[in-house]
Short mmCIF file of C-alpha atoms in Angstrom, two decimals:
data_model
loop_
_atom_site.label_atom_id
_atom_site.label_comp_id
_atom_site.label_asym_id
_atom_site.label_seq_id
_atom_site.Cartn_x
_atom_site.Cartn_y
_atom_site.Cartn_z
CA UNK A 20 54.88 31.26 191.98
CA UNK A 21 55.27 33.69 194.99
CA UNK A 22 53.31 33.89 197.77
CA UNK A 23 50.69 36.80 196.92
CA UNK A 24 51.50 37.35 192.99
CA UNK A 25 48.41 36.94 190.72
CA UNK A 26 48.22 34.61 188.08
CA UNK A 27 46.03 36.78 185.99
CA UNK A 28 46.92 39.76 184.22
CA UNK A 29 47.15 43.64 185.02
CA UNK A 30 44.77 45.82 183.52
CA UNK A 31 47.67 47.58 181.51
CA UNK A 32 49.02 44.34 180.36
CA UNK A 33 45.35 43.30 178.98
CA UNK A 34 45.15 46.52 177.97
CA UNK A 35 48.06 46.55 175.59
CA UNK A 36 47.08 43.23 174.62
CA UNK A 37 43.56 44.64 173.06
CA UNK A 38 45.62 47.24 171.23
CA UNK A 39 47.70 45.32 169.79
CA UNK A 40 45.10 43.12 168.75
CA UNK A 41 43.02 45.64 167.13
CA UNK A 42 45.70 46.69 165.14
CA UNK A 43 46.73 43.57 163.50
CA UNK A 44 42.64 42.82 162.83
CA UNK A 45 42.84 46.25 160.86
CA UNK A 46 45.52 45.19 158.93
CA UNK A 47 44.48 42.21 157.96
CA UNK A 48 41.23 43.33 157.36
CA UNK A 49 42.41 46.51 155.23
CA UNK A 50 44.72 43.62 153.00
CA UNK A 51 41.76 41.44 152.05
CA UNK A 52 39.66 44.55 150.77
CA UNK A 53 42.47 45.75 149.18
CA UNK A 54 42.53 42.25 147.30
CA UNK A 55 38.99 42.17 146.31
CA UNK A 56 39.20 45.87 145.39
CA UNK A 57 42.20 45.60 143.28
CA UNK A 58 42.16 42.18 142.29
CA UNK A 59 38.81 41.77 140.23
CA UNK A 60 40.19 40.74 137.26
CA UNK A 61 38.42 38.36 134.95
CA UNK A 62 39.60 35.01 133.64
CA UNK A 63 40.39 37.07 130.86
CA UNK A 64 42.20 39.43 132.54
CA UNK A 65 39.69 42.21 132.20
CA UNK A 66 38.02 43.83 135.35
CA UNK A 67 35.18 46.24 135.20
CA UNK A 68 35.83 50.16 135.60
CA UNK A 69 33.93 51.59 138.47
CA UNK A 70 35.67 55.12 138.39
CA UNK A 71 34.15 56.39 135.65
CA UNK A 72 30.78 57.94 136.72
CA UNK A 73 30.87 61.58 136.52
CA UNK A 74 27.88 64.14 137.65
CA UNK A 75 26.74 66.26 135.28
CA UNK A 76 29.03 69.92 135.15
CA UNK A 77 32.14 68.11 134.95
CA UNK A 78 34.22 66.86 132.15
CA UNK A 79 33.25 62.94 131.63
CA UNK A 80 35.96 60.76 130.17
CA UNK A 81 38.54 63.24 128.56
CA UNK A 82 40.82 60.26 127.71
CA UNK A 83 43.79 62.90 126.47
CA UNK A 84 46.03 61.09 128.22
CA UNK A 85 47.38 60.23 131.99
CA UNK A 86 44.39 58.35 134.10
CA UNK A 87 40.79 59.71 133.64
CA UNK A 88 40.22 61.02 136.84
CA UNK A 89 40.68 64.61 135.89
CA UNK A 90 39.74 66.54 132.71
CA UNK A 91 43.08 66.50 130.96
CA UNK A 92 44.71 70.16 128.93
CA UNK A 93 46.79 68.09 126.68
CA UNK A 94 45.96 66.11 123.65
CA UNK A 95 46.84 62.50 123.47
CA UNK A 96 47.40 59.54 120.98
CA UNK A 97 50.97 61.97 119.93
CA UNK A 98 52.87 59.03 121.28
CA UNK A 99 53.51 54.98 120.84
CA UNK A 100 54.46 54.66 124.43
CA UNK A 101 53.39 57.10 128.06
CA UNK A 102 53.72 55.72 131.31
CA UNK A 103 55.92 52.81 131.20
CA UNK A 104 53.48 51.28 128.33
CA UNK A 105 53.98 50.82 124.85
CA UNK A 106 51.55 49.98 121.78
CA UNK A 107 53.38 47.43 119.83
CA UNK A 108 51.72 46.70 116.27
CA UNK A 109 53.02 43.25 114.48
CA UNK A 110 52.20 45.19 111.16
CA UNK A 111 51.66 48.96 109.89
CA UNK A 112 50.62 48.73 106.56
CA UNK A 113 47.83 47.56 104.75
CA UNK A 114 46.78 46.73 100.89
CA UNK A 115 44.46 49.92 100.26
CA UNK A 116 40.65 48.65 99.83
CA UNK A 117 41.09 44.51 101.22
CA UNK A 118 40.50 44.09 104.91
CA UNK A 119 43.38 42.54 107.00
CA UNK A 120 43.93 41.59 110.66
CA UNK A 121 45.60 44.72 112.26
CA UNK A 122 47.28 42.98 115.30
CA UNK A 123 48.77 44.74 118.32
CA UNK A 124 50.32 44.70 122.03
CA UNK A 125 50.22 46.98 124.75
CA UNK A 126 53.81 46.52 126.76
CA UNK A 127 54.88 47.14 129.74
CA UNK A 128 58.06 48.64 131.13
CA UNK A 129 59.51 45.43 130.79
CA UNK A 130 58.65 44.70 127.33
CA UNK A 131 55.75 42.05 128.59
CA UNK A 132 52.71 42.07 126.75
CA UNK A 133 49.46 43.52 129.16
CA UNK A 134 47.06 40.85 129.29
CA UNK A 135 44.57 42.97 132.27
CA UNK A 136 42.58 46.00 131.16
CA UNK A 137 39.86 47.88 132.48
CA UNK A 138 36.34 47.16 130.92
CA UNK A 139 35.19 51.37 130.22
CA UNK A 140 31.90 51.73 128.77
CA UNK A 141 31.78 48.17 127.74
CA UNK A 142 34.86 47.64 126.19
CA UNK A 143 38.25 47.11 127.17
CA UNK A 144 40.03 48.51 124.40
CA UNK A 145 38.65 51.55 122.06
CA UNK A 146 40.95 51.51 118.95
CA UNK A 147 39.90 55.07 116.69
CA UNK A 148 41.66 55.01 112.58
CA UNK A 149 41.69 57.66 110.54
CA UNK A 150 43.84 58.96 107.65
CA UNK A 151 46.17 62.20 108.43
CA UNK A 152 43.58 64.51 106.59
CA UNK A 153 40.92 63.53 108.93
CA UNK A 154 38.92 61.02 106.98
CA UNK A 155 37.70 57.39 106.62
CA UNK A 156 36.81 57.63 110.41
CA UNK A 157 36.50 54.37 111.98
CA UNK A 158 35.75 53.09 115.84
CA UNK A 159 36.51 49.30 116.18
CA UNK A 160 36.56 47.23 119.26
CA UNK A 161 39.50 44.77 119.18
CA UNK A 162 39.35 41.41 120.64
CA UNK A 163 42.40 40.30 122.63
CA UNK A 164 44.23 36.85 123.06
CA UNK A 165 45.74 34.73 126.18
CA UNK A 166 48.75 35.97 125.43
CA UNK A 167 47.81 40.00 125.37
CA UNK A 168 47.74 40.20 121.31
CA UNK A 169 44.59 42.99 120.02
CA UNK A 170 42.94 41.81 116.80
CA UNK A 171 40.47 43.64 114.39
CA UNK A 172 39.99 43.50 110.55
CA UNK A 173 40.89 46.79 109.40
CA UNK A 174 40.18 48.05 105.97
CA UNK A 175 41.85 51.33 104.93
CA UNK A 176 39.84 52.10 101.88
CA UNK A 177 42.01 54.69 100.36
CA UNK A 178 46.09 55.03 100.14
CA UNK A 179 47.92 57.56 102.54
CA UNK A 180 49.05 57.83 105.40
CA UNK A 181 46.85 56.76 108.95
CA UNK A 182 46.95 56.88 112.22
CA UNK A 183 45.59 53.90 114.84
CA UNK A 184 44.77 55.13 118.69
CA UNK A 185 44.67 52.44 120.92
CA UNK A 186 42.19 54.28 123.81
CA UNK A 187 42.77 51.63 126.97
CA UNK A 188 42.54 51.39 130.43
CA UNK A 189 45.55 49.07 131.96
CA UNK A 190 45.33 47.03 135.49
CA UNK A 191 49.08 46.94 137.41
CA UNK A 192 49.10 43.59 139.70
CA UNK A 193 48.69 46.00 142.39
CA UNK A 194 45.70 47.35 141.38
CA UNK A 195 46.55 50.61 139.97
CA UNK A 196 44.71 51.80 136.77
CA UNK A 197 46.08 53.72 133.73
CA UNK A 198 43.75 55.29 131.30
CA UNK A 199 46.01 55.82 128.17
CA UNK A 200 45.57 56.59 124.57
CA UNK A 201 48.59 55.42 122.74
CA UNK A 202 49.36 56.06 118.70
CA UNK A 203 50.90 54.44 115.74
CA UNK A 204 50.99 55.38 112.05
CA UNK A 205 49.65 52.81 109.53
CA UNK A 206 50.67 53.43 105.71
CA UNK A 207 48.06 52.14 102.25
CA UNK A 208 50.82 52.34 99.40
CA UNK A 209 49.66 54.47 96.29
CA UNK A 210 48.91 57.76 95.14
CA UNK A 211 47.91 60.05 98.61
CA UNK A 212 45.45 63.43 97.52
CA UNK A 213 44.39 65.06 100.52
CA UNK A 214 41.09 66.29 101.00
CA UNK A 215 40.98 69.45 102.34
CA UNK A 216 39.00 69.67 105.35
CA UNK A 217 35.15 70.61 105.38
CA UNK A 218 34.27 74.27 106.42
CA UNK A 219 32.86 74.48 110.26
CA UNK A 220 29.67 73.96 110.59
CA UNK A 221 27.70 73.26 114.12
CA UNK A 222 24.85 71.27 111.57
CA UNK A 223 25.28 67.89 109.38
CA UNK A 224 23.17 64.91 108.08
CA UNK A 225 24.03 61.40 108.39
CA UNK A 226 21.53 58.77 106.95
CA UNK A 227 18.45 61.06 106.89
CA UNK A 228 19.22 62.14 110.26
CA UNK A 229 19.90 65.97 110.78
CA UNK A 230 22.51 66.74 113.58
CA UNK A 231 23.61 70.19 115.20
CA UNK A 232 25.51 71.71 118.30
CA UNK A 233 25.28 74.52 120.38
CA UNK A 234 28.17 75.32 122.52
CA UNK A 235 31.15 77.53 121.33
CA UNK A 236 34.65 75.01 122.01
CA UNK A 237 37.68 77.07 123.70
CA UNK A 238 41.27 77.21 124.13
CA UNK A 239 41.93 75.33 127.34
CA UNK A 240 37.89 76.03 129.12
CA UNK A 241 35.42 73.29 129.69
CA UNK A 242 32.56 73.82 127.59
CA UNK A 243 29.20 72.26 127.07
CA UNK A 244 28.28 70.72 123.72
CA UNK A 245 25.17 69.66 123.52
CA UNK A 246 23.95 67.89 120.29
CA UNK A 247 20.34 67.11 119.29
CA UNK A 248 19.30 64.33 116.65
CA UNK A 249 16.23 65.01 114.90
CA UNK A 250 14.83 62.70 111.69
CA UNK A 251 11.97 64.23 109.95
CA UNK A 252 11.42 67.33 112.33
CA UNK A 253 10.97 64.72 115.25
CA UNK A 254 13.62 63.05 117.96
CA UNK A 255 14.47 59.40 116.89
CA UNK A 256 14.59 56.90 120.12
CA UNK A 257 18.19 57.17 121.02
CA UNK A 258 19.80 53.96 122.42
CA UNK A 259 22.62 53.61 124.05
CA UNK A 260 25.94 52.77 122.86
CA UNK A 261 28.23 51.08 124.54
CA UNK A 262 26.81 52.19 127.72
CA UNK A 263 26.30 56.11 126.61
CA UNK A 264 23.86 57.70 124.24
CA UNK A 265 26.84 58.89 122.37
CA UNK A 266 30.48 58.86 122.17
CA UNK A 267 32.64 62.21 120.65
CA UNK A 268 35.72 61.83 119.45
CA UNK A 269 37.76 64.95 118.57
CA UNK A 270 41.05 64.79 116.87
CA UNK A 271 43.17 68.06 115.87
CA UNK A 272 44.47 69.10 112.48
CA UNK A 273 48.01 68.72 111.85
CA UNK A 274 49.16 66.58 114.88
CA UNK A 275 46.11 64.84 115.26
CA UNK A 276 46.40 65.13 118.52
CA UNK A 277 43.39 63.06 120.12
CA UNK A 278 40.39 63.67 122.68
CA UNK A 279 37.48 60.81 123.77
CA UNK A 280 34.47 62.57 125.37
CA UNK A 281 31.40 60.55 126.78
CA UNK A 282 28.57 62.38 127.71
CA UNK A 283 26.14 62.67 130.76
CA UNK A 284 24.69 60.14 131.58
CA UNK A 285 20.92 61.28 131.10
CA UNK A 286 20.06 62.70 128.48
CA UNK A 287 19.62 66.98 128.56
CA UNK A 288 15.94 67.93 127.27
CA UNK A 289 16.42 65.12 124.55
CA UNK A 290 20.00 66.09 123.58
CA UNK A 291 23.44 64.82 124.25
CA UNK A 292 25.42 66.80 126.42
CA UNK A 293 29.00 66.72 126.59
CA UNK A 294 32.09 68.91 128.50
CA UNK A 295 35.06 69.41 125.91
CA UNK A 296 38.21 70.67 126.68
CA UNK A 297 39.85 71.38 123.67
CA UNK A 298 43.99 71.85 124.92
CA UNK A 299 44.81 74.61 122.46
CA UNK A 300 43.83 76.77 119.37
CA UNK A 301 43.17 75.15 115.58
CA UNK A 302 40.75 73.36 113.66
CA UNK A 303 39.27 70.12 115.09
CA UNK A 304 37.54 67.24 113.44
CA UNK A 305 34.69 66.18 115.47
CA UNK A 306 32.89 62.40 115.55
CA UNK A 307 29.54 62.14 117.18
CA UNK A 308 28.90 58.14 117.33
CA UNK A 309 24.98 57.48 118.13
CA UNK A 310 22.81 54.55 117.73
CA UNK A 311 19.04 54.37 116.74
CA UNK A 312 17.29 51.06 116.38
CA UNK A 313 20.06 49.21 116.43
CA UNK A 314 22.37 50.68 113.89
CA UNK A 315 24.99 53.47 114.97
CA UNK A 316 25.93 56.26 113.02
CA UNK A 317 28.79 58.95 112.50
CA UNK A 318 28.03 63.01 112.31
CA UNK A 319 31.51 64.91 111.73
CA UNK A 320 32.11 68.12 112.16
CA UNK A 321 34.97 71.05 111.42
CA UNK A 322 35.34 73.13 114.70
CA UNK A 323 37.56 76.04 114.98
CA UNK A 324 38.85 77.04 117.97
CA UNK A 325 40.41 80.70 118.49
#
């Protein structure tokens, strides 16, 4: 070494040296929360949702389509496949009356069945039936296998023609989640009558239990609906369902175009409030789920919306 050259380093050179440092640290750091953030899947490939909270005033869980982080203005379920993913049923129709496994998969892009799903509001997978004239409502909650195949027994108790909405939330291997609502027609041979569909009301009974709504539903605006349960003059204990005290599900006549609303989280003065944005004008078929000592119940209703 020269005569009068310091083995130790200049401040600039340590300097730099910190810097550089630092930086890699973030990185490295900023990769392993992105792992634990994005990658907290169960062993059955199911992770829990922690982006649906919404405070109250805002639309919660308008599942018409794209992700759920906005209130959406269109209606969903129109479609069997929306963002690279595609509901793929192994059978469409069904013996009218006698239950039967109704077995699907959601697809990717690459035709690869989606084994990782979001767990929202307890479940990972919300599949809604009804027929095309807006009856024989049903909710079921599918159970899935290793290998990404949906199973329920499904009934259709009357011939026609249905329709099956598969409400989901997928998980990408990066992390990314897709809140989707994907449809498929399902077919019961025999004679089809339509029933025409009930005059609006905002009031109903279901069970001994008298139901009603106040809130006027518009054309593209976020409105309030706030529905009160009362049995005998008095409020029943509501429970919650499926993490909510109620779950709305709003389908349109004609296209059956399809809306999932979940409500505040607290209850409003006893009620259920919800914030419905219905995506255009027409007459809507609405399906207030709620649950009292243990049993849940269905209140439908005709809307029309100017």
């Amino acid at each position: 070494m020269p005569e009068g050259v310091s083995a130790a380093p200049d401040r600039g050179t340590l300097r730099l040296a910190l810097v550089v440092g630092g930086l890699v640290l973030a990185v490295l750091l900023g990769f392993g929360l992105g792992r634990l953030n994005g990658g907290g899947a169960t062993a059955a490939g199911l992770a829990t949702s922690t982006d649906h909270t919404h405070t109250p005033g805002t639309a919660p869980h308008d599942h018409g389509g794209g992700t759920d982080q906005a209130p959406s203005t269109d209606a969903g379920g129109l479609a069997i496949g929306a963002a690279g993913y595609t509901l793929a049923p192994l059978s469409t129709e069904f013996a009218p009356g006698r239950a039967a496994p109704l077995r699907f998969q959601i697809r990717d892009a690459q035709r690869r069945p989606v084994t990782r799903f979001a767990i929202v509001h307890d479940k990972p997978m919300h599949l809604i039936v009804v027929r095309r004239d807006l009856a024989g409502y049903q909710h079921l909650h599918p159970t899935m296998a290793p290998d990404g195949t949906w199973s329920v027994p499904l009934s259709l108790p009357q011939p026609g023609a249905w329709r099956a909405y598969a409400d989901f939330t997928a998980l990408a291997a990066d992390g990314t989640q897709t809140a989707l609502t994907l449809g498929v027609d399902l077919a019961a041979p025999g004679r089809y009558d339509p029933r025409p569909l009930p005059p609006a009301t905002t009031a109903t009974t279901v069970d001994g239990f008298t139901v009603d709504y106040q809130g006027t539903p518009q054309a593209g605006a976020n409105v309030a609906l706030t529905f009160r349960i009362t049995a005998d003059g008095a409020a029943p204990a509501l429970e919650r369902y499926l993490g909510a005290y109620g779950h709305l599900v709003a389908l349109r006549e004609g296209d059956l175009g399809y809306l999932h609303v979940h409500p505040e989280p607290a209850l409003v003065d006893g009620a259920v409030r919800f914030w419905l944005t219905t995506p255009g004008p027409g007459r809507y078929r609405l399906y207030l789920d709620f649950q009292v000592a243990g049993v849940v119940r269905t209140a439908e209703f005709t809307v029309t919306v100017p």
